[in-house]
Amino acid sequence: MSPTETSPLVQSVVVPMPSAEEPFSIVEDPREQDAGTFPRPGRFRDKVRSIIKARSFLHDVQSGLRVPGAAPGVDVNAPNPALEALFSEDVCIQVTDYSADRLEVTFLDPSTIEPFLNRKRPSWSKVRWVDVKGINFPAIKIIADKYKLHPLAVEDVFHFPQTIKTDWYDTHIYVSMILPSLARQHADDIDISSDTESVYEAKLSTSISSDKMSVPHGMRRLFPVRPNVGMDRGSHDALVPDVFVEQCNLFLLREGTFVTIFQHDGRRATSPIYTRLEEKGTVMRDCQDASFLMFAVMDAVTDHFFPVVDAYRKELDWLELHVLGNPKAEATKELHLIAKELGSLRRTIMPTRTLITSLREAGKHNFQPSSPEVTPPEISRLTRTYLSDVKDHIDMVLDALESFENDAGRLSDLIFNTISHSTNEAMKTLAVVSLVFLPISFLAGVFGMNFDHFPELHWKIGVYGYVANRSL
């Protein structure tokens, strides 16, 4: 086949993204679909029970719950109709083969990924990147079987949300991260960059919404929508950060193979990397290193925390001006919710430090090979050097979140101190007024009695004599 010819396996994927809440479809027995027939009561009960069971399992998976007593791991060679029914949406799979002087990109779908992977890899391809944009069990099953992914790592792909971590196995390194984004980014990031993906991107954009009450398909809201605590924000309501996250699964294998599986599509993190790969002479192209490609994805994911940090900075700046100008108790409720979100976000991404340390140390404290001959995929010296940049970025994010959390607490203290100071000033004024009127009130109380048997009442010197007599 000449370089100009197109393989029949290479095709542009045109798929709508179905809703996660779409009900299951039940395939009826053709004998029961004739006019005037109706399923027998026993069979009808079985169908109802199967629907209830499937919906219950769907709720457990979407809620990140684990079924008590279930066997650990997902064996892709064993039938798993539940996962196949839950994760059967159409996805786009982008395979990129590249070397220092050549680049080839192939777009596949779940029906064409298996024959493509069974073909012999080009001899010039130093790095192969398999990028799965979405969760599709048949496609992931083929990839996991091809590259011998560990059942525990495959299970982590389907059980989300997953903690940020790295696991070392005999054949690969598994990295789990979360990719954050703000609600306003969903409407602004629609950027159709190539004709090959234009239809897919257009379909994908219909599932992305900037509405604060809707969750884009394949993603989850990191924090619940804040309740109305009585603050009148007016035009500043857009300052409230609405953070969405999706799980990122990274697999570094031997022989220059790298696999990424994103819960939604990961386009915000991968698009800049594809742009850099198209340019010759870059470090990524010249090093021909799959571990460096993994670093690039990790760095892009980490950088997406900076817009989130900036959004909280703007909200706290506005609240600070509001508190200094008009401190009210309602603002403490808002500050409490902000401090809670900042603390939760900081604790969520804090394991990234341990992740980076493990990768830089080549997992010597985490990896126990099954035999002395087994060695994990290599993390090159160049990658270990550049991973320090990811560590610096995550340190900046964590320090900023901790600082903002403290600022929220200090603003709450300022409100209470200001209200307490105002109360003290009012009490001081009332004390002065009471000091002036207390003697008069006392005299009025003494001489205002409603009886006449009061000797001092008839004195010629009257009140003055009574006061002088009591003073002596």
XYZ file of C-alpha atoms in Angstrom:
472
model
C 0.000 0.000 0.000
C 1.444 3.372 -0.991
C 1.760 6.168 1.612
C -0.934 8.146 -0.167
C -3.529 5.341 0.041
C -5.914 5.165 2.957
C -6.339 1.956 4.881
C -9.911 0.667 5.084
C -9.404 0.571 8.840
C -8.802 4.303 8.964
C -12.066 6.127 9.190
C -13.551 9.231 10.724
C -15.885 8.416 13.581
C -19.243 10.158 13.503
C -21.033 9.323 16.716
C -23.487 11.068 19.025
C -22.648 10.918 22.717
C -25.640 9.296 24.471
C -26.812 10.467 27.852
C -25.611 8.594 30.937
C -29.212 8.499 32.094
C -30.505 6.823 28.927
C -32.643 3.832 29.957
C -31.660 0.316 29.061
C -33.318 -1.229 26.042
C -34.696 -4.731 26.448
C -34.652 -7.061 23.430
C -37.969 -8.870 23.364
C -38.572 -12.393 22.091
C -39.835 -12.086 18.489
C -42.601 -14.549 19.333
C -43.928 -12.059 21.890
C -43.971 -9.113 19.503
C -46.901 -10.351 17.470
C -50.098 -8.351 17.602
C -52.357 -9.213 20.474
C -49.699 -11.057 22.496
C -48.269 -10.084 25.859
C -45.437 -11.626 27.902
C -46.467 -14.133 30.521
C -46.550 -12.794 34.122
C -43.528 -14.848 35.214
C -41.423 -13.684 32.285
C -42.587 -10.112 32.802
C -41.449 -10.244 36.456
C -38.049 -11.526 35.376
C -37.655 -8.629 32.961
C -38.636 -6.102 35.624
C -36.153 -7.619 38.057
C -33.380 -7.519 35.433
C -34.077 -3.845 34.780
C -34.046 -3.027 38.495
C -30.813 -4.979 38.969
C -29.155 -3.244 36.001
C -30.236 0.197 37.206
C -28.973 -0.588 40.708
C -25.615 -1.669 39.312
C -25.483 1.466 37.160
C -26.133 3.620 40.225
C -23.361 1.823 42.131
C -20.851 2.297 39.326
C -21.745 5.945 38.731
C -21.562 6.641 42.471
C -18.119 5.102 42.704
C -19.369 2.342 45.034
C -18.009 -1.162 45.223
C -20.163 -4.249 45.436
C -19.364 -5.969 48.764
C -17.809 -9.372 48.274
C -17.088 -8.890 44.562
C -13.867 -10.399 43.212
C -11.095 -7.806 42.747
C -10.098 -6.842 39.249
C -11.750 -7.143 35.841
C -10.826 -10.170 33.772
C -11.278 -9.120 30.150
C -11.213 -12.733 28.994
C -14.274 -13.592 31.075
C -17.770 -12.524 29.979
C -18.962 -9.390 31.717
C -22.403 -8.436 30.359
C -22.979 -5.821 33.065
C -19.937 -3.706 32.149
C -20.588 -4.266 28.449
C -24.135 -2.950 28.854
C -23.109 0.017 30.981
C -20.113 1.137 28.911
C -21.168 0.572 25.330
C -21.169 4.127 23.992
C -19.394 4.870 20.745
C -15.976 6.446 21.236
C -13.173 7.718 19.072
C -9.790 6.011 19.329
C -6.816 7.958 18.024
C -3.594 6.027 17.422
C -0.456 8.069 16.804
C 2.782 6.494 15.586
C 5.776 8.769 15.417
C 9.529 8.996 15.272
C 11.910 11.925 14.930
C 11.213 12.338 11.199
C 7.773 10.768 10.665
C 4.262 11.005 12.120
C 1.119 9.043 11.315
C -2.308 9.470 12.957
C -5.110 6.917 12.615
C -8.712 7.337 13.753
C -10.538 4.170 14.765
C -13.696 3.025 16.511
C -14.466 -0.051 18.663
C -15.191 -2.146 15.566
C -11.865 -1.402 13.842
C -9.416 -1.248 16.742
C -8.810 -5.027 16.933
C -7.729 -5.624 13.306
C -5.587 -2.507 13.468
C -3.731 -3.626 16.604
C -3.261 -7.098 15.124
C -1.364 -5.627 12.200
C 2.391 -5.445 12.508
C 3.570 -2.149 13.874
C 5.622 -0.066 11.421
C 9.345 -0.505 11.893
C 9.914 3.253 11.848
C 7.463 3.826 14.719
C 9.469 4.472 17.878
C 6.444 5.541 19.962
C 2.834 4.425 19.645
C 0.169 6.411 21.495
C -3.290 4.804 21.772
C -5.714 7.498 22.947
C -9.247 6.344 23.845
C -11.684 9.243 24.121
C -14.374 7.824 26.399
C -15.191 4.597 28.229
C -16.166 1.714 25.968
C -15.875 -1.788 27.407
C -15.432 -3.715 24.102
C -12.652 -1.353 22.987
C -10.907 -1.371 26.361
C -11.230 -5.150 26.487
C -9.379 -5.451 23.164
C -6.638 -3.046 24.261
C -6.255 -4.710 27.673
C -5.976 -8.147 26.076
C -3.504 -6.930 23.467
C -1.151 -5.245 25.932
C -1.755 -7.621 28.894
C -3.052 -4.915 31.249
C -3.442 -6.053 34.832
C -7.041 -6.815 35.957
C -6.724 -4.399 38.909
C -5.686 -1.570 36.577
C -8.557 -2.378 34.212
C -10.949 -2.306 37.155
C -9.710 1.180 38.094
C -10.635 2.411 34.619
C -14.310 1.575 35.198
C -14.515 2.465 38.899
C -14.514 6.225 39.067
C -13.870 8.556 40.764
C -10.454 7.059 41.393
C -7.765 8.450 43.655
C -4.617 9.975 42.164
C -1.998 7.240 42.272
C 0.511 5.107 40.407
C 0.631 1.301 40.394
C 3.557 -0.731 39.128
C 2.985 -4.051 37.387
C 5.224 -6.477 35.546
C 4.192 -5.312 32.079
C 3.205 -1.694 32.592
C 2.915 1.339 34.859
C -0.582 2.601 35.633
C -1.202 6.259 36.527
C -4.554 7.676 37.589
C -5.173 11.438 37.586
C -8.121 13.825 37.375
C -8.527 16.498 34.712
C -10.383 19.584 36.016
C -12.194 22.248 34.056
C -14.519 25.152 34.764
C -18.080 25.271 33.480
C -17.395 28.303 31.317
C -14.540 26.448 29.600
C -16.906 23.894 28.093
C -18.529 26.444 25.820
C -15.305 28.230 24.923
C -13.013 25.276 24.216
C -14.857 24.011 21.130
C -12.058 24.237 18.596
C -12.322 22.106 15.485
C -8.707 21.677 14.489
C -8.822 19.235 11.618
C -11.156 18.080 8.882
C -10.713 14.445 9.935
C -12.217 15.059 13.367
C -14.582 17.888 12.489
C -17.778 15.842 12.525
C -16.781 13.986 15.671
C -15.923 17.247 17.442
C -19.206 18.817 16.332
C -21.146 15.857 17.738
C -19.077 15.944 20.889
C -19.754 19.644 21.446
C -23.482 18.982 21.715
C -22.873 17.060 24.951
C -20.970 19.963 26.507
C -22.975 22.575 28.337
C -22.116 25.722 30.270
C -25.323 25.486 32.290
C -24.403 25.367 35.972
C -27.198 22.895 36.701
C -26.212 20.327 34.044
C -23.268 17.940 34.116
C -21.526 17.230 30.777
C -21.742 13.595 29.733
C -18.860 11.516 31.039
C -17.860 14.085 33.643
C -18.880 14.805 37.220
C -19.244 17.953 39.276
C -16.511 18.062 41.911
C -18.672 19.951 44.439
C -22.437 20.250 44.826
C -24.114 23.412 43.597
C -23.887 25.970 46.385
C -27.180 26.766 48.110
C -28.454 30.323 48.321
C -27.130 31.665 51.626
C -28.764 35.085 51.360
C -25.919 37.000 49.670
C -26.892 39.319 46.830
C -24.118 38.864 44.283
C -25.904 40.614 41.457
C -23.730 40.495 38.342
C -20.946 38.732 40.264
C -22.730 35.366 40.328
C -20.497 34.215 37.453
C -17.527 34.381 39.836
C -18.693 31.223 41.618
C -16.399 28.407 40.346
C -18.260 25.414 38.928
C -15.595 22.696 38.671
C -16.004 19.518 36.628
C -13.528 16.643 36.585
C -12.942 13.519 34.536
C -10.696 10.587 35.277
C -7.500 10.100 33.269
C -5.977 6.631 32.997
C -2.404 6.394 31.717
C -0.586 3.144 30.865
C 3.125 3.149 30.087
C 4.246 -0.103 28.460
C 7.442 -1.462 27.033
C 8.609 -0.995 23.429
C 7.550 2.643 23.348
C 3.815 2.092 23.783
C 1.613 4.518 25.699
C -2.152 4.176 26.278
C -4.500 6.873 27.592
C -8.163 6.322 28.477
C -10.197 9.388 29.407
C -13.555 9.244 31.118
C -14.932 11.959 28.788
C -12.516 12.737 25.960
C -9.500 14.551 27.480
C -9.372 16.916 24.532
C -8.373 19.892 26.686
C -5.204 18.070 27.750
C -4.309 16.188 24.569
C -4.942 18.818 21.863
C -1.802 20.887 22.688
C 0.274 17.707 22.728
C -0.945 16.669 19.270
C -0.017 20.137 18.034
C 3.511 19.774 19.420
C 3.872 16.323 17.872
C 3.184 17.765 14.433
C 6.286 19.961 14.736
C 9.657 18.439 13.943
C 12.706 19.305 16.000
C 10.878 19.450 19.329
C 12.119 17.624 22.403
C 9.122 15.305 22.295
C 9.783 14.235 18.692
C 13.557 14.020 18.948
C 13.718 12.016 22.186
C 11.380 9.304 20.806
C 10.494 8.382 24.366
C 7.074 7.094 25.477
C 7.772 8.020 29.107
C 8.348 11.621 28.030
C 4.962 11.519 26.270
C 3.436 10.382 29.559
C 5.110 13.331 31.277
C 3.611 15.683 28.683
C 0.093 14.408 29.399
C 0.635 14.635 33.159
C 1.972 18.174 32.811
C -1.025 19.225 30.688
C -3.461 17.718 33.216
C -1.722 19.482 36.107
C -1.721 22.844 34.305
C -5.530 22.751 34.133
C -5.654 23.305 37.891
C -4.353 26.855 37.435
C -7.616 28.237 35.942
C -9.475 26.671 38.876
C -7.101 28.336 41.339
C -7.499 31.647 39.520
C -11.306 31.365 39.708
C -11.188 30.941 43.490
C -8.738 33.842 43.735
C -11.167 36.145 41.908
C -14.078 35.023 44.085
C -12.128 35.629 47.291
C -10.997 39.066 46.054
C -14.619 40.033 45.430
C -15.715 38.696 48.814
C -12.900 40.587 50.525
C -14.097 43.883 49.038
C -17.652 42.970 50.047
C -16.585 42.145 53.608
C -14.501 45.305 54.026
C -17.302 47.513 52.719
C -20.325 45.840 54.292
C -19.528 42.982 56.671
C -22.565 40.796 57.270
C -23.046 37.415 58.892
C -24.400 35.963 55.613
C -20.922 36.203 54.090
C -19.553 33.769 56.691
C -21.777 31.021 55.252
C -20.358 31.621 51.781
C -16.811 31.688 53.156
C -17.440 28.435 55.007
C -18.497 26.721 51.766
C -15.466 28.139 49.928
C -13.072 26.956 52.646
C -14.686 23.519 52.527
C -14.267 23.302 48.734
C -10.667 24.510 48.875
C -9.779 21.995 51.578
C -11.443 19.145 49.701
C -9.726 20.076 46.424
C -6.351 20.356 48.158
C -6.720 16.926 49.773
C -7.858 15.444 46.453
C -4.791 16.480 44.462
C -2.237 16.158 47.274
C -1.370 12.522 46.316
C 0.116 13.925 43.092
C 3.273 14.666 45.081
C 3.636 11.000 45.989
C 2.863 10.064 42.378
C 5.668 12.241 41.023
C 8.122 10.999 43.645
C 7.354 7.373 42.786
C 7.903 7.959 39.065
C 11.145 9.889 39.606
C 12.489 7.109 41.835
C 11.437 4.469 39.261
C 9.064 2.890 41.765
C 11.805 1.297 43.834
C 9.609 1.574 46.947
C 6.415 0.409 45.185
C 7.390 -2.231 42.618
C 7.948 -5.851 43.598
C 8.641 -7.905 40.429
C 7.226 -11.389 40.185
C 10.671 -12.670 39.171
C 14.201 -11.212 39.018
C 14.048 -11.180 35.218
C 11.000 -8.865 35.185
C 11.738 -5.165 34.799
C 9.108 -2.408 34.606
C 8.915 -0.012 31.663
C 11.766 2.451 31.802
C 11.345 6.014 33.004
C 14.128 7.765 31.147
C 16.526 10.185 32.773
C 15.146 12.979 30.615
C 11.609 12.257 31.847
C 12.715 12.152 35.488
C 14.295 15.551 35.024
C 11.180 17.062 33.479
C 8.894 15.502 36.107
C 10.324 18.015 38.567
C 8.450 20.667 36.580
C 5.161 18.867 37.279
C 6.087 18.721 40.956
C 6.775 22.463 40.969
C 3.393 23.160 39.383
C 1.482 20.957 41.804
C 3.333 22.559 44.728
C 2.242 25.983 43.486
C -1.363 24.816 43.218
C -1.366 23.226 46.675
C 0.282 26.268 48.291
C -2.258 28.570 46.640
C -5.202 26.434 47.761
C -3.886 26.315 51.326
C -3.360 30.081 51.288
C -6.889 30.694 49.980
C -8.333 28.367 52.602
C -6.573 30.382 55.306
C -7.746 33.642 53.695
C -11.348 32.424 53.817
C -10.946 31.645 57.504
C -9.378 35.034 58.192
C -12.192 36.818 56.356
C -14.718 34.968 58.534
C -12.772 36.053 61.616
C -12.719 39.624 60.290
C -16.500 39.610 59.918
C -17.026 38.363 63.462
C -14.430 40.787 64.846
C -16.008 43.711 62.989
C -19.490 42.788 64.190
C -18.136 42.315 67.729
C -16.394 45.704 67.589
C -19.592 47.380 66.402
C -21.478 45.695 69.254
C -18.874 46.924 71.769
C -19.118 50.488 70.452
C -22.902 50.391 70.776
C -22.598 49.037 74.312
C -20.155 51.840 75.180
C -22.641 54.450 73.974
C -25.434 52.813 75.930
C -23.221 52.774 79.041
C -22.620 56.553 78.787
C -26.322 57.228 78.331
C -27.122 54.952 81.271
C -24.563 56.762 83.437
C -26.270 60.092 82.752
C -29.820 58.921 83.314
C -29.234 56.434 86.137
C -29.211 59.039 89.022
C -32.294 60.726 87.593
C -34.022 57.393 87.281
C -33.072 56.574 90.865
C -34.446 59.830 92.245
C -37.572 59.513 90.161
C -38.020 56.047 91.524
C -37.539 57.120 95.137
C -39.731 60.230 95.121
C -42.252 58.808 92.747
C -43.656 56.371 95.301
C -47.451 56.155 95.518
C -47.639 56.590 99.349
C -47.396 59.611 101.654
C -45.529 58.099 104.644
C -42.180 59.409 103.500
C -40.538 61.832 106.025
C -38.053 63.342 103.620
C -40.875 64.152 101.239
C -41.990 67.100 103.422
C -38.573 68.579 104.218
C -38.025 72.168 103.243
C -34.711 71.337 101.678
C -36.374 68.375 99.866
C -34.274 66.341 97.553
C -31.016 68.146 98.315
C -31.301 67.432 102.003
C -32.042 63.795 101.348
C -29.000 63.465 99.090
C -26.735 65.279 101.614
C -28.044 63.135 104.462
C -27.356 59.927 102.580
C -23.901 61.175 101.554
C -22.888 61.722 105.160
